[in-house]
Structures are given as C-alpha cells and as structure tokens.
C-alpha cells in the first residue's frame, strides 16, 4: 500500500505538508502545492489509513448499529436510514445483530468502545436485565467520555430515546381504530415483557380500552416472542383462551404476519371472522394476504435522524429528544366484527365512515 511518505516525495513536499493536504486540514498551503499533493496521491492510488487517523483524533469513522435481528425488515429500514446519512459524511456503518441477548449486545458495545467507534446507535428496544444493564451503562459512560456518540431509537433502561416515536400513542390509535370498526373483544399479542417497547405498547392497548370504556381482560393478552413464530403460537393461545375474540392487535408487524399465516392454516377468515393489525408498517406489510392494517412508523427517517443526533453529540451538543409522527394505515386485514358485518348496509356505511375518520386522523398526525 502506498505510504504518505511516497506521496510527499512524488509531490516534492514534506510528509507533514502532504498529510495536512490529504487530511483536509485548515493549515495554510498554497493552491499549487495542494494540487501537486492531490495529483501525486491520485497517481499513486493513495488511500488514507482511516484507522490511524481516527486514533489520532480519538475516534474511528465507524458507526455501530445494534439491532435485535438482522433479518427483521424493521431493522433493515432503520439501518438503511443510518447508512443514507452516514455514508455521505464519510462514515462506515457496521450492523451488529444481538438476537435480543443482552450479553451479546454488551459484547458488541465493548468491542465498539475498544475500537473507538465514533457512534453507537441502538436501533432496538432496551432489555430489562439489571446486571447486564449495569455493565452496559459503564460502557456507555466510557464511550461518551471519549467524545463518541450514543443514540437510542427505542425506550431503554437509561431514559427516553434520543430519537423515537410515541409507542403508547401509536397503540392507542390502533386500538381506537378497531373500536371504531365495532370491536369490543380485542386480543393483544404483546411480545416479550422484558422489552421496554413491548411494555409501552401494552400500556397503549390498556389506555385505549379504558378510553373506550371497555374492561381489561387479562385472558386477551398473550406474551410471546417478537417475531412471526411468536405471532403463530400467540394467536393459537389467544383463540384457546378467548374463542369469542373478534380482533387481534399485535405489538409489531412480524407478530401480525405470523398470526395471519396461522389463521390461514386454520381456515379462519380474515377479516370476516377475525381482524388483525400490527405496528411498524414494515416493507412487506402491504404485501401480505390480506394486506396488513398497521401503524406506520417512519423507519428510514429514524435512522437518518439518529445519525444527525450522533453528529451533534460528537460536536459537543445535546439536542432535545425527537419524537417522530406515526399514522394508522387501514388495509384489508381489518373490518367490522362478524355481527356487524352481517347486520346490513347501515352498519357497513357506519364502518366506512369510521374508517375514513381514522385515516384522516392519521394523516393529520403525520402532517
């Protein structure tokens, strides 16, 4: 690999001058000298050593993004947003998939800290594990003390996310949409209780029932994984515990997609017998059969905003938390409960008006 000394010799300048030019330093160098150095670097195909430069500046131009599952389309979109912003600024993005294992997450954070990564972005929810969170907290203090950034996109043990959405409000809006369609027996696939985001969405479900004057029934809440398999096993458990349920509200889209798959296997009509909804609006949500009703979260924007906050932190500022808007998106997986669907055209017109109202409210929130 070509060295900076070789570039300097070809350009007829000192190594220090060549280094200043190629590092885009504001040290005064004549235009002619600068051009000679740039021409020499181009002719020799010189590539700066980013690691060495980063160590001199206490930071390496690397952004580590911690995700829970690299195959989850939710995280794909968020990481894409980070890459959109970070690559344009000259940073390398490394994606680390923890499989929702706090020990694995800490291992990644420890490694990113040791290599002096410029920023660590937590794309997924915090996990309630006191001992491991204590260790994680020490690493985050060390990362910040080095001038690097730490950004969370979801609730966690150390406070509110720097960039996020109102998870409680998103779930309130989704359940309210189902209530407007006429549902009163609404089940909830809650995901794992140790995830802070799952807890917030459960709070939203309960708040929405309370607002609609519907009593909370613990038999309608099922804890499960946060993936498609969790949706499949969760909807089985829900129907066994509450066979009269008319709608299934899921804490994320993958749960809802798993529920749709299992209901199709069981020959249960969606939405004729059972309505299904999710949260996130991942890329495949509109392509399920039937298309999934959900709450749209601006996933790519989350990633873009996360990098912007990281840059601000690296410059020594602490911008206030950013809460991005969400929007209820009604699709074919939801409709009126069976008793209303068979009640005739008056009920159908009422449901149609409710659907339009929900869509309008969602658009207003997004705007």
mmCIF file of C-alpha atoms in Angstrom:
data_model
loop_
_atom_site.group_PDB
_atom_site.id
_atom_site.type_symbol
_atom_site.label_atom_id
_atom_site.label_comp_id
_atom_site.label_asym_id
_atom_site.label_seq_id
_atom_site.Cartn_x
_atom_site.Cartn_y
_atom_site.Cartn_z
ATOM 1 C CA UNK A 1 0.000 0.000 0.000
ATOM 2 C CA UNK A 2 1.294 3.449 -0.874
ATOM 3 C CA UNK A 3 2.521 5.459 2.123
ATOM 4 C CA UNK A 4 2.080 9.151 2.838
ATOM 5 C CA UNK A 5 5.889 9.472 2.559
ATOM 6 C CA UNK A 6 5.786 8.234 -1.054
ATOM 7 C CA UNK A 7 3.103 10.785 -1.885
ATOM 8 C CA UNK A 8 5.213 13.525 -0.303
ATOM 9 C CA UNK A 9 8.334 12.537 -2.289
ATOM 10 C CA UNK A 10 6.424 12.487 -5.584
ATOM 11 C CA UNK A 11 4.912 15.905 -4.851
ATOM 12 C CA UNK A 12 8.215 17.365 -3.651
ATOM 13 C CA UNK A 13 6.876 18.382 -0.248
ATOM 14 C CA UNK A 14 7.399 17.339 3.352
ATOM 15 C CA UNK A 15 5.428 14.435 4.824
ATOM 16 C CA UNK A 16 3.715 16.884 7.196
ATOM 17 C CA UNK A 17 2.520 19.051 4.299
ATOM 18 C CA UNK A 18 1.218 16.057 2.363
ATOM 19 C CA UNK A 19 -0.597 14.843 5.476
ATOM 20 C CA UNK A 20 -2.227 18.236 6.046
ATOM 21 C CA UNK A 21 -3.470 18.424 2.455
ATOM 22 C CA UNK A 22 -4.887 14.893 2.420
ATOM 23 C CA UNK A 23 -6.490 15.327 5.838
ATOM 24 C CA UNK A 24 -8.288 18.467 4.596
ATOM 25 C CA UNK A 25 -6.614 20.445 7.367
ATOM 26 C CA UNK A 26 -7.152 24.215 7.526
ATOM 27 C CA UNK A 27 -3.366 24.691 7.808
ATOM 28 C CA UNK A 28 -2.360 27.255 5.127
ATOM 29 C CA UNK A 29 -0.950 25.573 1.989
ATOM 30 C CA UNK A 30 -0.639 27.261 -1.411
ATOM 31 C CA UNK A 31 -3.041 26.207 -4.130
ATOM 32 C CA UNK A 32 -0.176 24.960 -6.314
ATOM 33 C CA UNK A 33 1.284 22.827 -3.532
ATOM 34 C CA UNK A 34 -2.133 21.425 -2.644
ATOM 35 C CA UNK A 35 -2.727 20.443 -6.270
ATOM 36 C CA UNK A 36 0.690 18.726 -6.530
ATOM 37 C CA UNK A 37 -0.103 16.639 -3.454
ATOM 38 C CA UNK A 38 -3.543 15.695 -4.752
ATOM 39 C CA UNK A 39 -2.120 14.772 -8.159
ATOM 40 C CA UNK A 40 0.579 12.633 -6.543
ATOM 41 C CA UNK A 41 -1.967 10.857 -4.348
ATOM 42 C CA UNK A 42 -4.149 10.138 -7.372
ATOM 43 C CA UNK A 43 -1.244 8.856 -9.462
ATOM 44 C CA UNK A 44 -0.076 6.541 -6.681
ATOM 45 C CA UNK A 45 -3.646 5.432 -5.804
ATOM 46 C CA UNK A 46 -3.085 6.530 -2.217
ATOM 47 C CA UNK A 47 -5.790 5.550 0.301
ATOM 48 C CA UNK A 48 -5.602 7.218 3.757
ATOM 49 C CA UNK A 49 -5.405 4.950 6.783
ATOM 50 C CA UNK A 50 -8.749 5.763 8.396
ATOM 51 C CA UNK A 51 -7.965 3.707 11.496
ATOM 52 C CA UNK A 52 -4.688 5.510 12.179
ATOM 53 C CA UNK A 53 -6.275 8.894 11.524
ATOM 54 C CA UNK A 54 -9.154 8.022 13.811
ATOM 55 C CA UNK A 55 -6.846 7.008 16.628
ATOM 56 C CA UNK A 56 -5.066 10.344 16.387
ATOM 57 C CA UNK A 57 -8.452 12.077 16.663
ATOM 58 C CA UNK A 58 -9.635 9.670 19.440
ATOM 59 C CA UNK A 59 -12.384 8.337 17.137
ATOM 60 C CA UNK A 60 -12.555 5.991 14.174
ATOM 61 C CA UNK A 61 -15.126 6.972 11.475
ATOM 62 C CA UNK A 62 -17.313 3.958 12.229
ATOM 63 C CA UNK A 63 -20.956 3.904 13.318
ATOM 64 C CA UNK A 64 -22.057 0.720 15.046
ATOM 65 C CA UNK A 65 -25.796 -0.011 14.817
ATOM 66 C CA UNK A 66 -27.051 -2.571 17.343
ATOM 67 C CA UNK A 67 -30.138 -4.406 16.033
ATOM 68 C CA UNK A 68 -32.087 -7.266 17.554
ATOM 69 C CA UNK A 69 -32.479 -9.342 14.402
ATOM 70 C CA UNK A 70 -30.692 -8.582 11.149
ATOM 71 C CA UNK A 71 -33.394 -10.460 9.185
ATOM 72 C CA UNK A 72 -36.210 -8.291 10.577
ATOM 73 C CA UNK A 73 -37.381 -5.790 7.906
ATOM 74 C CA UNK A 74 -37.934 -3.203 10.660
ATOM 75 C CA UNK A 75 -34.201 -3.071 11.332
ATOM 76 C CA UNK A 76 -33.340 -3.256 7.634
ATOM 77 C CA UNK A 77 -35.135 0.034 7.062
ATOM 78 C CA UNK A 78 -33.652 1.750 10.109
ATOM 79 C CA UNK A 79 -30.107 0.722 9.173
ATOM 80 C CA UNK A 80 -30.700 1.899 5.616
ATOM 81 C CA UNK A 81 -31.577 5.312 7.006
ATOM 82 C CA UNK A 82 -28.389 5.421 9.076
ATOM 83 C CA UNK A 83 -26.355 4.426 6.004
ATOM 84 C CA UNK A 84 -28.019 7.096 3.851
ATOM 85 C CA UNK A 85 -26.786 9.794 6.205
ATOM 86 C CA UNK A 86 -23.529 8.310 7.481
ATOM 87 C CA UNK A 87 -22.024 7.206 4.162
ATOM 88 C CA UNK A 88 -22.499 10.695 2.718
ATOM 89 C CA UNK A 89 -20.489 12.031 5.669
ATOM 90 C CA UNK A 90 -17.644 9.548 5.194
ATOM 91 C CA UNK A 91 -18.537 7.061 7.945
ATOM 92 C CA UNK A 92 -18.613 3.277 7.727
ATOM 93 C CA UNK A 93 -21.732 1.634 9.197
ATOM 94 C CA UNK A 94 -21.367 -1.726 10.950
ATOM 95 C CA UNK A 95 -24.543 -3.651 11.815
ATOM 96 C CA UNK A 96 -24.433 -5.873 14.924
ATOM 97 C CA UNK A 97 -27.281 -8.370 15.463
ATOM 98 C CA UNK A 98 -27.760 -9.263 19.143
ATOM 99 C CA UNK A 99 -30.700 -11.720 18.840
ATOM 100 C CA UNK A 100 -32.177 -9.906 21.854
ATOM 101 C CA UNK A 101 -29.425 -11.372 24.029
ATOM 102 C CA UNK A 102 -28.195 -8.697 26.486
ATOM 103 C CA UNK A 103 -24.831 -10.450 26.904
ATOM 104 C CA UNK A 104 -24.282 -10.434 23.145
ATOM 105 C CA UNK A 105 -25.321 -6.789 22.986
ATOM 106 C CA UNK A 106 -22.785 -5.907 25.673
ATOM 107 C CA UNK A 107 -20.111 -7.821 23.791
ATOM 108 C CA UNK A 108 -20.731 -5.728 20.674
ATOM 109 C CA UNK A 109 -20.751 -2.478 22.645
ATOM 110 C CA UNK A 110 -17.499 -3.431 24.380
ATOM 111 C CA UNK A 111 -15.880 -4.089 21.009
ATOM 112 C CA UNK A 112 -17.143 -0.825 19.506
ATOM 113 C CA UNK A 113 -15.846 1.031 22.558
ATOM 114 C CA UNK A 114 -12.425 -0.626 22.271
ATOM 115 C CA UNK A 115 -12.097 0.337 18.608
ATOM 116 C CA UNK A 116 -13.168 3.924 19.405
ATOM 117 C CA UNK A 117 -16.164 3.912 17.093
ATOM 118 C CA UNK A 118 -17.473 7.431 16.529
ATOM 119 C CA UNK A 119 -21.063 6.454 17.378
ATOM 120 C CA UNK A 120 -23.146 3.578 18.693
ATOM 121 C CA UNK A 121 -26.813 3.563 17.698
ATOM 122 C CA UNK A 122 -29.252 1.226 19.455
ATOM 123 C CA UNK A 123 -31.959 0.531 16.881
ATOM 124 C CA UNK A 124 -33.940 -1.864 19.068
ATOM 125 C CA UNK A 125 -35.644 -1.663 22.423
ATOM 126 C CA UNK A 126 -33.772 -1.851 25.676
ATOM 127 C CA UNK A 127 -33.980 -5.168 27.535
ATOM 128 C CA UNK A 128 -34.826 -5.345 31.238
ATOM 129 C CA UNK A 129 -31.814 -7.156 32.719
ATOM 130 C CA UNK A 130 -30.452 -5.317 35.747
ATOM 131 C CA UNK A 131 -27.000 -6.926 35.926
ATOM 132 C CA UNK A 132 -26.246 -6.640 32.243
ATOM 133 C CA UNK A 133 -27.666 -3.114 32.058
ATOM 134 C CA UNK A 134 -25.253 -2.122 34.832
ATOM 135 C CA UNK A 135 -22.365 -3.361 32.683
ATOM 136 C CA UNK A 136 -23.820 -1.699 29.597
ATOM 137 C CA UNK A 137 -24.111 1.588 31.476
ATOM 138 C CA UNK A 138 -20.385 1.535 32.268
ATOM 139 C CA UNK A 139 -19.558 1.024 28.589
ATOM 140 C CA UNK A 140 -21.819 3.893 27.547
ATOM 141 C CA UNK A 141 -20.121 6.230 30.032
ATOM 142 C CA UNK A 142 -16.771 5.224 28.566
ATOM 143 C CA UNK A 143 -17.942 5.767 25.002
ATOM 144 C CA UNK A 144 -19.280 9.229 25.773
ATOM 145 C CA UNK A 145 -16.169 10.205 27.746
ATOM 146 C CA UNK A 146 -14.151 9.549 24.605
ATOM 147 C CA UNK A 147 -16.241 12.102 22.706
ATOM 148 C CA UNK A 148 -18.208 9.448 20.804
ATOM 149 C CA UNK A 149 -21.993 9.439 20.485
ATOM 150 C CA UNK A 150 -24.641 7.118 21.896
ATOM 151 C CA UNK A 151 -28.135 7.247 20.370
ATOM 152 C CA UNK A 152 -31.201 5.169 21.258
ATOM 153 C CA UNK A 153 -34.226 4.792 18.970
ATOM 154 C CA UNK A 154 -36.469 2.999 21.448
ATOM 155 C CA UNK A 155 -37.174 3.017 25.213
ATOM 156 C CA UNK A 156 -34.368 1.662 27.378
ATOM 157 C CA UNK A 157 -33.109 1.464 30.951
ATOM 158 C CA UNK A 158 -31.249 4.790 30.922
ATOM 159 C CA UNK A 159 -34.002 7.230 29.941
ATOM 160 C CA UNK A 160 -36.020 8.286 26.928
ATOM 161 C CA UNK A 161 -34.682 7.649 23.416
ATOM 162 C CA UNK A 162 -32.838 10.462 21.686
ATOM 163 C CA UNK A 163 -34.938 9.749 18.569
ATOM 164 C CA UNK A 164 -38.131 7.720 18.688
ATOM 165 C CA UNK A 165 -41.901 7.559 18.406
ATOM 166 C CA UNK A 166 -44.781 7.661 20.869
ATOM 167 C CA UNK A 167 -45.315 3.915 21.280
ATOM 168 C CA UNK A 168 -48.174 4.385 23.724
ATOM 169 C CA UNK A 169 -49.945 6.826 21.420
ATOM 170 C CA UNK A 170 -49.387 4.608 18.380
ATOM 171 C CA UNK A 171 -51.074 1.680 20.079
ATOM 172 C CA UNK A 172 -53.883 3.848 21.427
ATOM 173 C CA UNK A 173 -54.596 4.981 17.866
ATOM 174 C CA UNK A 174 -54.571 1.423 16.517
ATOM 175 C CA UNK A 175 -56.925 0.051 19.162
ATOM 176 C CA UNK A 176 -59.187 3.088 18.757
ATOM 177 C CA UNK A 177 -59.426 2.292 15.041
ATOM 178 C CA UNK A 178 -60.575 -1.241 15.857
ATOM 179 C CA UNK A 179 -63.110 0.104 18.344
ATOM 180 C CA UNK A 180 -64.484 2.431 15.671
ATOM 181 C CA UNK A 181 -64.942 -0.577 13.425
ATOM 182 C CA UNK A 182 -67.191 -2.009 16.137
ATOM 183 C CA UNK A 183 -64.866 -4.380 18.004
ATOM 184 C CA UNK A 184 -65.195 -4.876 21.739
ATOM 185 C CA UNK A 185 -63.356 -8.181 22.243
ATOM 186 C CA UNK A 186 -59.865 -7.195 21.137
ATOM 187 C CA UNK A 187 -56.970 -9.501 21.876
ATOM 188 C CA UNK A 188 -53.385 -8.332 22.185
ATOM 189 C CA UNK A 189 -50.222 -10.214 21.191
ATOM 190 C CA UNK A 190 -47.843 -8.331 23.453
ATOM 191 C CA UNK A 191 -44.422 -9.748 22.685
ATOM 192 C CA UNK A 192 -41.870 -10.384 25.480
ATOM 193 C CA UNK A 193 -42.419 -8.433 28.704
ATOM 194 C CA UNK A 194 -38.670 -7.858 29.160
ATOM 195 C CA UNK A 195 -38.623 -5.492 26.157
ATOM 196 C CA UNK A 196 -39.333 -1.898 27.169
ATOM 197 C CA UNK A 197 -41.037 -1.171 23.846
ATOM 198 C CA UNK A 198 -43.419 -4.098 24.331
ATOM 199 C CA UNK A 199 -44.345 -2.728 27.747
ATOM 200 C CA UNK A 200 -45.100 0.708 26.311
ATOM 201 C CA UNK A 201 -47.318 -0.766 23.612
ATOM 202 C CA UNK A 202 -49.186 -2.818 26.212
ATOM 203 C CA UNK A 203 -49.802 0.406 28.140
ATOM 204 C CA UNK A 204 -51.228 1.913 24.956
ATOM 205 C CA UNK A 205 -53.566 -1.063 24.489
ATOM 206 C CA UNK A 206 -54.860 -0.738 28.043
ATOM 207 C CA UNK A 207 -55.227 3.043 27.770
ATOM 208 C CA UNK A 208 -57.277 2.687 24.589
ATOM 209 C CA UNK A 209 -59.609 0.147 26.186
ATOM 210 C CA UNK A 210 -60.085 2.462 29.143
ATOM 211 C CA UNK A 211 -60.871 5.399 26.844
ATOM 212 C CA UNK A 212 -63.470 3.248 25.049
ATOM 213 C CA UNK A 213 -64.922 2.108 28.394
ATOM 214 C CA UNK A 214 -64.018 -1.495 27.652
ATOM 215 C CA UNK A 215 -62.909 -3.520 30.647
ATOM 216 C CA UNK A 216 -59.418 -5.015 30.599
ATOM 217 C CA UNK A 217 -59.445 -8.826 30.397
ATOM 218 C CA UNK A 218 -56.026 -10.437 31.071
ATOM 219 C CA UNK A 219 -57.160 -13.519 29.143
ATOM 220 C CA UNK A 220 -56.971 -11.398 25.972
ATOM 221 C CA UNK A 221 -53.255 -10.596 26.418
ATOM 222 C CA UNK A 222 -50.666 -13.132 25.257
ATOM 223 C CA UNK A 223 -46.913 -12.773 25.756
ATOM 224 C CA UNK A 224 -44.729 -14.349 23.083
ATOM 225 C CA UNK A 225 -41.636 -13.809 21.014
ATOM 226 C CA UNK A 226 -41.421 -10.661 18.903
ATOM 227 C CA UNK A 227 -41.285 -12.498 15.571
ATOM 228 C CA UNK A 228 -43.510 -14.432 13.169
ATOM 229 C CA UNK A 229 -43.310 -17.630 15.184
ATOM 230 C CA UNK A 230 -44.457 -15.672 18.234
ATOM 231 C CA UNK A 231 -47.460 -14.499 16.227
ATOM 232 C CA UNK A 232 -48.347 -18.038 15.190
ATOM 233 C CA UNK A 233 -48.161 -19.520 18.678
ATOM 234 C CA UNK A 234 -49.650 -16.389 20.206
ATOM 235 C CA UNK A 235 -52.824 -16.413 18.119
ATOM 236 C CA UNK A 236 -53.316 -20.118 18.915
ATOM 237 C CA UNK A 237 -53.078 -19.361 22.633
ATOM 238 C CA UNK A 238 -55.400 -16.376 22.306
ATOM 239 C CA UNK A 239 -58.137 -18.303 20.497
ATOM 240 C CA UNK A 240 -57.920 -21.104 23.041
ATOM 241 C CA UNK A 241 -58.249 -18.675 25.967
ATOM 242 C CA UNK A 242 -60.867 -16.387 24.344
ATOM 243 C CA UNK A 243 -62.657 -18.014 21.391
ATOM 244 C CA UNK A 244 -65.075 -15.057 21.224
ATOM 245 C CA UNK A 245 -62.345 -12.555 20.331
ATOM 246 C CA UNK A 246 -63.105 -10.611 17.126
ATOM 247 C CA UNK A 247 -59.852 -8.695 16.618
ATOM 248 C CA UNK A 248 -56.169 -9.349 17.282
ATOM 249 C CA UNK A 249 -53.999 -6.287 17.848
ATOM 250 C CA UNK A 250 -50.286 -7.130 17.655
ATOM 251 C CA UNK A 251 -47.383 -5.250 19.233
ATOM 252 C CA UNK A 252 -45.418 -5.345 15.965
ATOM 253 C CA UNK A 253 -45.891 -6.327 12.329
ATOM 254 C CA UNK A 254 -43.971 -9.601 12.483
ATOM 255 C CA UNK A 255 -46.350 -10.857 15.167
ATOM 256 C CA UNK A 256 -49.275 -9.851 12.973
ATOM 257 C CA UNK A 257 -47.763 -11.536 9.894
ATOM 258 C CA UNK A 258 -47.261 -14.737 11.882
ATOM 259 C CA UNK A 259 -50.855 -14.542 13.113
ATOM 260 C CA UNK A 260 -52.134 -14.129 9.543
ATOM 261 C CA UNK A 261 -50.168 -17.197 8.445
ATOM 262 C CA UNK A 262 -51.531 -19.374 11.265
ATOM 263 C CA UNK A 263 -55.112 -18.176 10.766
ATOM 264 C CA UNK A 264 -54.845 -19.069 7.071
ATOM 265 C CA UNK A 265 -53.609 -22.552 8.049
ATOM 266 C CA UNK A 266 -56.595 -22.940 10.349
ATOM 267 C CA UNK A 267 -59.048 -21.750 7.714
ATOM 268 C CA UNK A 268 -60.137 -18.729 9.778
ATOM 269 C CA UNK A 269 -61.319 -15.878 7.585
ATOM 270 C CA UNK A 270 -59.543 -12.531 7.960
ATOM 271 C CA UNK A 271 -61.204 -10.078 8.402
ATOM 272 C CA UNK A 272 -64.610 -11.795 8.154
ATOM 273 C CA UNK A 273 -64.170 -13.778 11.365
ATOM 274 C CA UNK A 274 -61.141 -12.069 12.886
ATOM 275 C CA UNK A 275 -59.455 -8.724 12.222
ATOM 276 C CA UNK A 276 -55.661 -8.491 12.554
ATOM 277 C CA UNK A 277 -53.476 -5.397 12.963
ATOM 278 C CA UNK A 278 -49.826 -4.610 13.647
ATOM 279 C CA UNK A 279 -47.460 -1.732 14.342
ATOM 280 C CA UNK A 280 -44.428 -0.508 12.320
ATOM 281 C CA UNK A 281 -45.550 -0.784 8.655
ATOM 282 C CA UNK A 282 -42.513 -2.778 7.542
ATOM 283 C CA UNK A 283 -41.940 -3.120 3.813
ATOM 284 C CA UNK A 284 -43.845 -6.404 3.469
ATOM 285 C CA UNK A 285 -46.917 -5.322 5.461
ATOM 286 C CA UNK A 286 -48.776 -4.146 2.342
ATOM 287 C CA UNK A 287 -47.925 -7.397 0.520
ATOM 288 C CA UNK A 288 -49.429 -9.910 2.953
ATOM 289 C CA UNK A 289 -52.694 -11.640 2.140
ATOM 290 C CA UNK A 290 -54.807 -9.869 3.162
ATOM 291 C CA UNK A 291 -52.765 -6.647 3.295
ATOM 292 C CA UNK A 292 -51.977 -5.742 6.892
ATOM 293 C CA UNK A 293 -53.570 -2.854 8.770
ATOM 294 C CA UNK A 294 -50.865 -1.260 10.888
ATOM 295 C CA UNK A 295 -49.382 1.915 12.362
ATOM 296 C CA UNK A 296 -46.820 3.474 10.062
ATOM 297 C CA UNK A 297 -43.537 4.428 11.719
ATOM 298 C CA UNK A 298 -41.036 6.400 9.595
ATOM 299 C CA UNK A 299 -38.312 3.775 9.912
ATOM 300 C CA UNK A 300 -35.772 5.148 7.467
ATOM 301 C CA UNK A 301 -36.183 8.634 8.913
ATOM 302 C CA UNK A 302 -35.476 7.189 12.364
ATOM 303 C CA UNK A 303 -32.092 6.062 11.100
ATOM 304 C CA UNK A 304 -31.337 9.344 9.354
ATOM 305 C CA UNK A 305 -32.269 11.391 12.408
ATOM 306 C CA UNK A 306 -30.197 9.084 14.617
ATOM 307 C CA UNK A 307 -27.040 9.896 12.681
ATOM 308 C CA UNK A 308 -27.817 13.627 12.772
ATOM 309 C CA UNK A 309 -28.130 13.438 16.567
ATOM 310 C CA UNK A 310 -24.861 11.471 16.732
ATOM 311 C CA UNK A 311 -23.070 14.198 14.782
ATOM 312 C CA UNK A 312 -24.477 16.835 17.144
ATOM 313 C CA UNK A 313 -23.293 14.859 20.174
ATOM 314 C CA UNK A 314 -19.802 14.476 18.696
ATOM 315 C CA UNK A 315 -19.651 18.243 18.276
ATOM 316 C CA UNK A 316 -20.407 18.677 21.971
ATOM 317 C CA UNK A 317 -24.133 19.496 21.902
ATOM 318 C CA UNK A 318 -27.058 17.528 23.289
ATOM 319 C CA UNK A 319 -30.164 18.156 21.162
ATOM 320 C CA UNK A 320 -33.561 17.589 22.793
ATOM 321 C CA UNK A 321 -35.306 14.234 22.190
ATOM 322 C CA UNK A 322 -37.001 13.896 18.799
ATOM 323 C CA UNK A 323 -40.430 12.216 18.603
ATOM 324 C CA UNK A 324 -41.453 11.352 15.044
ATOM 325 C CA UNK A 325 -45.125 11.135 13.998
ATOM 326 C CA UNK A 326 -46.999 7.884 13.350
ATOM 327 C CA UNK A 327 -50.054 7.143 11.211
ATOM 328 C CA UNK A 328 -52.757 4.459 11.280
ATOM 329 C CA UNK A 329 -52.953 2.721 7.886
ATOM 330 C CA UNK A 330 -56.177 0.765 7.331
ATOM 331 C CA UNK A 331 -55.850 -2.157 4.918
ATOM 332 C CA UNK A 332 -57.764 -5.335 4.119
ATOM 333 C CA UNK A 333 -56.877 -7.300 7.276
ATOM 334 C CA UNK A 334 -59.386 -5.361 9.381
ATOM 335 C CA UNK A 335 -63.127 -4.902 9.102
ATOM 336 C CA UNK A 336 -66.210 -4.914 11.308
ATOM 337 C CA UNK A 337 -66.778 -7.824 13.692
ATOM 338 C CA UNK A 338 -68.932 -10.654 12.287
ATOM 339 C CA UNK A 339 -72.145 -9.498 13.981
ATOM 340 C CA UNK A 340 -71.850 -6.028 12.432
ATOM 341 C CA UNK A 341 -70.708 -7.327 9.062
ATOM 342 C CA UNK A 342 -73.969 -9.299 8.791
ATOM 343 C CA UNK A 343 -76.164 -6.508 10.156
ATOM 344 C CA UNK A 344 -76.746 -4.853 6.797
ATOM 345 C CA UNK A 345 -75.910 -1.772 4.849
ATOM 346 C CA UNK A 346 -76.469 0.720 7.678
ATOM 347 C CA UNK A 347 -73.689 -0.864 9.724
ATOM 348 C CA UNK A 348 -71.478 -1.045 6.668
ATOM 349 C CA UNK A 349 -71.941 2.658 5.995
ATOM 350 C CA UNK A 350 -71.163 3.398 9.642
ATOM 351 C CA UNK A 351 -67.982 1.343 9.477
ATOM 352 C CA UNK A 352 -66.951 3.074 6.260
ATOM 353 C CA UNK A 353 -67.347 6.456 7.912
ATOM 354 C CA UNK A 354 -65.298 5.279 10.876
ATOM 355 C CA UNK A 355 -62.527 4.073 8.572
ATOM 356 C CA UNK A 356 -62.401 7.420 6.771
ATOM 357 C CA UNK A 357 -62.259 9.206 10.113
ATOM 358 C CA UNK A 358 -59.322 7.094 11.291
ATOM 359 C CA UNK A 359 -57.436 7.645 8.021
ATOM 360 C CA UNK A 360 -57.976 11.387 8.246
ATOM 361 C CA UNK A 361 -56.768 11.490 11.841
ATOM 362 C CA UNK A 362 -53.662 9.515 10.933
ATOM 363 C CA UNK A 363 -52.893 11.836 8.038
ATOM 364 C CA UNK A 364 -53.275 14.838 10.302
ATOM 365 C CA UNK A 365 -50.829 13.341 12.815
ATOM 366 C CA UNK A 366 -48.334 12.559 10.061
ATOM 367 C CA UNK A 367 -48.568 16.096 8.741
#
